[in-house]
XYZ file of C-alpha atoms in Angstrom:
113
model
C 97.997 145.793 205.973
C 95.334 143.683 204.287
C 91.751 144.693 203.546
C 88.959 142.316 202.601
C 87.163 144.768 200.389
C 83.983 144.986 198.351
C 84.335 147.795 195.806
C 80.523 148.019 195.557
C 80.218 148.988 199.232
C 80.496 152.634 200.309
C 81.708 151.674 203.810
C 84.413 149.473 202.336
C 85.484 152.232 199.929
C 85.612 154.720 202.803
C 87.893 152.376 204.770
C 90.172 151.884 201.774
C 90.397 155.660 201.281
C 91.385 156.087 204.937
C 94.110 153.464 204.596
C 95.440 155.104 201.432
C 95.428 158.486 203.193
C 97.622 156.978 205.925
C 100.145 155.950 203.264
C 100.221 152.331 204.418
C 101.049 149.679 201.833
C 97.939 147.557 201.516
C 96.966 144.243 200.002
C 93.424 144.642 198.663
C 91.348 141.479 198.421
C 88.017 141.637 196.623
C 86.637 138.905 198.840
C 83.419 138.463 196.861
C 85.393 137.497 193.734
C 88.191 135.802 195.723
C 86.622 134.427 198.913
C 88.845 133.373 201.787
C 89.452 129.668 202.246
C 87.964 127.899 205.235
C 91.370 128.015 206.991
C 91.824 131.692 206.157
C 88.348 132.618 207.400
C 88.913 130.634 210.599
C 92.132 132.605 211.156
C 90.357 135.918 210.479
C 87.665 135.026 213.009
C 90.345 134.324 215.636
C 91.975 137.687 214.932
C 88.591 139.407 215.208
C 87.715 137.382 218.323
C 84.286 136.740 216.835
C 82.145 133.750 216.002
C 81.087 133.184 212.389
C 77.519 134.242 213.161
C 78.783 137.603 214.452
C 80.188 138.570 211.042
C 77.147 137.630 208.962
C 75.351 140.350 207.022
C 71.854 139.355 208.088
C 70.101 141.851 205.833
C 71.423 140.236 202.660
C 68.775 138.530 200.506
C 70.878 135.338 200.420
C 70.762 135.161 204.212
C 67.053 135.905 204.488
C 66.088 133.404 201.794
C 68.371 130.538 202.799
C 69.683 130.790 206.352
C 67.687 133.194 208.529
C 65.599 130.731 210.499
C 68.133 127.903 210.506
C 70.592 126.902 213.181
C 74.134 125.837 212.293
C 77.266 125.213 214.315
C 80.358 127.402 213.815
C 82.006 125.063 211.329
C 78.846 124.927 209.221
C 78.559 128.737 209.303
C 82.175 129.023 208.131
C 81.392 126.720 205.200
C 78.336 128.838 204.382
C 80.373 132.052 204.484
C 83.098 130.610 202.244
C 80.448 129.562 199.707
C 78.502 132.837 200.071
C 81.141 135.519 200.698
C 78.625 138.336 200.170
C 77.394 137.400 203.664
C 80.717 138.349 205.292
C 80.610 141.717 207.035
C 82.889 144.242 205.411
C 85.440 145.607 205.329
C 87.759 143.473 207.417
C 91.190 145.001 207.919
C 94.188 143.058 209.252
C 97.454 144.580 210.409
C 100.239 143.359 212.696
C 98.343 140.296 213.884
C 95.159 142.208 214.722
C 91.903 142.649 212.840
C 88.837 144.874 212.886
C 85.625 145.189 210.996
C 86.122 148.775 209.871
C 82.605 150.058 210.465
C 83.104 152.923 210.968
C 86.336 153.288 208.995
C 88.004 155.008 211.947
C 88.255 151.607 213.653
C 91.301 151.090 211.422
C 93.157 153.550 213.630
C 93.049 150.917 216.419
C 95.365 148.810 214.265
C 97.967 151.483 213.577
C 98.413 153.031 217.015
């Protein structure tokens, strides 16, 4: 299992606690300090079956100040997310070729059924 985690986020910490409680070996990626590459983010989006715009945290100051009223294509949004990883919705959990945005944390259970 892999979790794209922000240790400053209560929802992300809750998801990580749930994973640990399940006893599943987990790779923890602090994606704000170590953002995914463009190829990696593209792969994550495919696993989530979402467009880049669907995983943007639109309440973040960075979004409101720089991107809110602008229109970009998917590739441009991916570039923006790679350069501004704080905008990526969290936490993203990947397991056995599937992924979820674990909000609420119980969505992780969909991956381990």
